[in-house]
């Protein structure tokens, strides 16, 4: 169910264009409010769903003989999001998700879809990691999840401090990844060997 109010977005974008001193009725801007509303529907699609609903959408799994010592890692899932502080783009974002299956494995594309949908909200990078971890736990039935994210933030690169090469990295650990140092080391070693 789409909770996004497209008419209200159009009205407010017209107001922003006026507030910027431009004419929203001039040829180049006439359709801009509708275009922005449509774009917001796409880039903020994740706001229509709770973490539990996203987990239910992407919980397709298959039986496996993986043991509790096996790790599934999906690296470099490219997503983008918008910072809730400035509505600024978070870009060049790469998400890596690791989990220990509990008798079933998720379809690999489902992991990418989970990362994508969690990012399609007004977000903080730290919360994207937490949301992906929670959704993965719900969808996979495994408590053991790790999420690594690296991204550029236009609120740092294009405005304010203007440091275009600055990147932000976050790590979210759940279950055994949070408490088992040997497992953490094994995971971090795997990630550095492959990079």
CSV table of C-alpha atoms in Angstrom, one decimal:
chain,number,residue,atom,x,y,z
A,1,UNK,CA,0.0,0.0,0.0
A,2,UNK,CA,1.5,3.3,-1.1
A,3,UNK,CA,1.5,5.8,1.9
A,4,UNK,CA,3.1,8.6,-0.1
A,5,UNK,CA,0.9,11.6,-0.8
A,6,UNK,CA,1.9,12.6,-4.3
A,7,UNK,CA,-0.4,15.7,-4.5
A,8,UNK,CA,1.0,17.1,-1.3
A,9,UNK,CA,4.6,16.6,-2.5
A,10,UNK,CA,3.7,18.5,-5.8
A,11,UNK,CA,2.2,21.3,-3.9
A,12,UNK,CA,5.2,21.7,-1.6
A,13,UNK,CA,7.7,21.5,-4.4
A,14,UNK,CA,5.8,24.3,-6.1
A,15,UNK,CA,6.2,26.3,-2.9
A,16,UNK,CA,9.9,25.5,-2.7
A,17,UNK,CA,10.4,26.7,-6.3
A,18,UNK,CA,8.6,30.0,-5.4
A,19,UNK,CA,10.6,30.3,-2.2
A,20,UNK,CA,13.8,30.0,-4.3
A,21,UNK,CA,12.6,33.0,-6.3
A,22,UNK,CA,11.7,31.0,-9.5
A,23,UNK,CA,8.4,30.7,-11.4
A,24,UNK,CA,7.0,27.2,-11.1
A,25,UNK,CA,4.8,28.0,-14.1
A,26,UNK,CA,7.7,28.7,-16.5
A,27,UNK,CA,8.2,26.0,-19.2
A,28,UNK,CA,11.2,24.3,-17.7
A,29,UNK,CA,9.6,24.0,-14.3
A,30,UNK,CA,6.0,23.4,-15.1
A,31,UNK,CA,6.2,19.6,-14.8
A,32,UNK,CA,8.9,19.6,-12.1
A,33,UNK,CA,6.6,19.1,-9.1
A,34,UNK,CA,5.0,16.1,-10.7
A,35,UNK,CA,8.4,14.7,-11.7
A,36,UNK,CA,9.7,15.2,-8.1
A,37,UNK,CA,6.7,13.5,-6.6
A,38,UNK,CA,7.1,10.5,-8.9
A,39,UNK,CA,10.8,10.3,-8.1
A,40,UNK,CA,10.1,10.5,-4.4
A,41,UNK,CA,7.7,7.6,-4.8
A,42,UNK,CA,10.6,5.5,-6.2
A,43,UNK,CA,13.5,6.6,-4.0
A,44,UNK,CA,11.4,6.5,-0.7
A,45,UNK,CA,9.5,3.3,-1.5
A,46,UNK,CA,10.8,1.7,1.7
A,47,UNK,CA,8.9,4.2,3.8
A,48,UNK,CA,5.7,2.3,2.9
A,49,UNK,CA,6.8,-0.8,4.8
A,50,UNK,CA,8.0,-1.8,8.3
A,51,UNK,CA,11.1,-3.9,8.7
A,52,UNK,CA,8.8,-6.9,9.4
A,53,UNK,CA,6.9,-6.3,6.2
A,54,UNK,CA,10.1,-6.1,4.1
A,55,UNK,CA,11.3,-9.4,5.7
A,56,UNK,CA,8.0,-11.1,4.8
A,57,UNK,CA,8.3,-9.8,1.2
A,58,UNK,CA,11.9,-11.2,0.8
A,59,UNK,CA,11.9,-14.3,3.0
A,60,UNK,CA,12.2,-16.8,0.1
A,61,UNK,CA,14.6,-19.5,1.4
A,62,UNK,CA,15.9,-22.9,0.6
A,63,UNK,CA,17.0,-25.9,2.8
A,64,UNK,CA,20.7,-26.2,3.3
A,65,UNK,CA,23.2,-28.4,5.0
A,66,UNK,CA,25.3,-25.4,6.1
A,67,UNK,CA,26.5,-25.8,9.7
A,68,UNK,CA,26.7,-23.1,12.4
A,69,UNK,CA,30.3,-22.5,11.3
A,70,UNK,CA,29.4,-21.6,7.7
A,71,UNK,CA,29.0,-18.0,6.6
A,72,UNK,CA,27.2,-16.5,3.6
A,73,UNK,CA,28.5,-13.2,2.4
A,74,UNK,CA,27.1,-11.0,-0.2
A,75,UNK,CA,29.5,-8.1,-1.0
A,76,UNK,CA,29.3,-4.7,-2.6
A,77,UNK,CA,25.5,-4.3,-3.0
A,78,UNK,CA,25.2,-0.9,-4.5
A,79,UNK,CA,22.4,1.2,-3.0
A,80,UNK,CA,21.7,4.9,-2.3
A,81,UNK,CA,19.7,6.8,0.3
A,82,UNK,CA,18.8,10.2,1.5
A,83,UNK,CA,20.0,11.7,4.8
A,84,UNK,CA,17.2,12.7,7.0
A,85,UNK,CA,19.1,15.8,8.3
A,86,UNK,CA,19.5,17.6,4.9
A,87,UNK,CA,17.6,15.4,2.5
A,88,UNK,CA,21.0,15.0,0.9
A,89,UNK,CA,22.0,12.1,-1.2
A,90,UNK,CA,24.2,9.3,0.3
A,91,UNK,CA,25.9,7.8,-2.8
A,92,UNK,CA,28.6,5.4,-3.9
A,93,UNK,CA,27.1,3.3,-1.1
A,94,UNK,CA,28.2,-0.3,-0.9
A,95,UNK,CA,26.6,-2.8,1.5
A,96,UNK,CA,28.1,-6.1,2.5
A,97,UNK,CA,25.8,-8.5,4.4
A,98,UNK,CA,27.0,-11.7,6.1
A,99,UNK,CA,24.9,-14.2,8.0
A,100,UNK,CA,25.1,-17.8,9.4
A,101,UNK,CA,22.2,-19.8,8.0
A,102,UNK,CA,20.0,-21.8,10.4
A,103,UNK,CA,19.0,-24.7,8.2
A,104,UNK,CA,17.8,-22.5,5.3
A,105,UNK,CA,19.5,-19.9,3.0
A,106,UNK,CA,17.8,-16.9,1.6
A,107,UNK,CA,17.8,-16.4,-2.2
A,108,UNK,CA,20.8,-14.2,-2.9
A,109,UNK,CA,18.8,-11.6,-4.8
A,110,UNK,CA,16.6,-11.3,-1.7
A,111,UNK,CA,19.5,-10.0,0.3
A,112,UNK,CA,20.2,-7.3,-2.3
A,113,UNK,CA,16.5,-6.4,-2.3
A,114,UNK,CA,16.5,-6.1,1.5
A,115,UNK,CA,19.4,-3.8,1.4
A,116,UNK,CA,17.8,-1.7,-1.4
A,117,UNK,CA,14.5,-1.4,0.4
A,118,UNK,CA,16.0,-0.5,3.8
A,119,UNK,CA,17.9,2.3,2.0
A,120,UNK,CA,14.8,3.7,0.3
A,121,UNK,CA,13.8,5.8,3.3
A,122,UNK,CA,14.9,9.0,4.9
A,123,UNK,CA,17.8,7.5,6.7
A,124,UNK,CA,21.0,7.7,8.7
A,125,UNK,CA,23.8,5.3,7.5
A,126,UNK,CA,23.9,3.8,10.9
A,127,UNK,CA,20.2,3.0,10.9
A,128,UNK,CA,20.4,1.5,7.4
A,129,UNK,CA,22.9,-1.1,8.9
A,130,UNK,CA,20.6,-1.7,11.9
A,131,UNK,CA,17.5,-2.0,9.6
A,132,UNK,CA,19.2,-4.5,7.3
A,133,UNK,CA,20.4,-6.6,10.2
A,134,UNK,CA,16.9,-6.7,11.7
A,135,UNK,CA,15.3,-7.5,8.4
A,136,UNK,CA,17.9,-10.2,7.7
A,137,UNK,CA,17.3,-11.8,11.2
A,138,UNK,CA,13.5,-11.8,10.5
A,139,UNK,CA,13.8,-13.1,7.0
A,140,UNK,CA,16.5,-15.7,7.5
A,141,UNK,CA,15.6,-16.9,11.1
A,142,UNK,CA,19.3,-16.4,12.0
A,143,UNK,CA,20.3,-14.1,14.8
A,144,UNK,CA,23.9,-14.0,13.5
A,145,UNK,CA,24.1,-11.2,11.0
A,146,UNK,CA,26.8,-8.6,10.1
A,147,UNK,CA,26.3,-5.5,7.9
A,148,UNK,CA,29.1,-3.3,6.5
A,149,UNK,CA,28.4,-0.1,4.7
A,150,UNK,CA,30.7,2.5,3.1
A,151,UNK,CA,29.3,5.6,1.5
A,152,UNK,CA,29.8,9.2,0.4
A,153,UNK,CA,27.4,11.8,1.9
A,154,UNK,CA,26.7,14.9,-0.2
A,155,UNK,CA,26.0,16.7,3.0
A,156,UNK,CA,29.8,16.4,3.6
A,157,UNK,CA,31.1,16.4,0.0
A,158,UNK,CA,29.0,19.0,-1.7
A,159,UNK,CA,28.1,21.4,1.1
A,160,UNK,CA,29.3,22.4,4.5
A,161,UNK,CA,32.8,21.1,5.0
A,162,UNK,CA,33.1,20.1,1.3
A,163,UNK,CA,35.4,17.2,1.6
A,164,UNK,CA,34.7,15.2,-1.7
A,165,UNK,CA,36.9,12.2,-0.8
A,166,UNK,CA,35.4,11.7,2.6
A,167,UNK,CA,33.7,8.3,3.1
A,168,UNK,CA,31.8,7.0,6.0
A,169,UNK,CA,32.0,3.3,7.1
A,170,UNK,CA,29.7,1.6,9.5
A,171,UNK,CA,29.6,-1.9,11.0
A,172,UNK,CA,26.6,-3.5,12.5
A,173,UNK,CA,27.0,-6.9,14.3
A,174,UNK,CA,24.3,-9.1,15.7
A,175,UNK,CA,24.2,-12.4,17.5
A,176,UNK,CA,27.5,-14.4,17.5
A,177,UNK,CA,29.1,-11.8,15.2
A,178,UNK,CA,28.7,-9.4,18.2
A,179,UNK,CA,30.1,-11.7,20.9
A,180,UNK,CA,32.4,-14.3,19.3
A,181,UNK,CA,35.8,-12.7,18.7
A,182,UNK,CA,37.1,-15.7,16.7
A,183,UNK,CA,34.1,-15.5,14.4
A,184,UNK,CA,34.6,-11.7,14.0
A,185,UNK,CA,38.2,-12.2,13.1
A,186,UNK,CA,37.3,-14.9,10.6
A,187,UNK,CA,34.8,-12.6,9.0
A,188,UNK,CA,37.1,-9.6,8.9
A,189,UNK,CA,39.9,-11.7,7.5
A,190,UNK,CA,37.6,-13.0,4.8
A,191,UNK,CA,36.5,-9.5,3.9
A,192,UNK,CA,40.1,-8.1,3.7
A,193,UNK,CA,41.3,-11.1,1.7
A,194,UNK,CA,38.6,-10.6,-0.9
A,195,UNK,CA,39.0,-6.8,-1.2
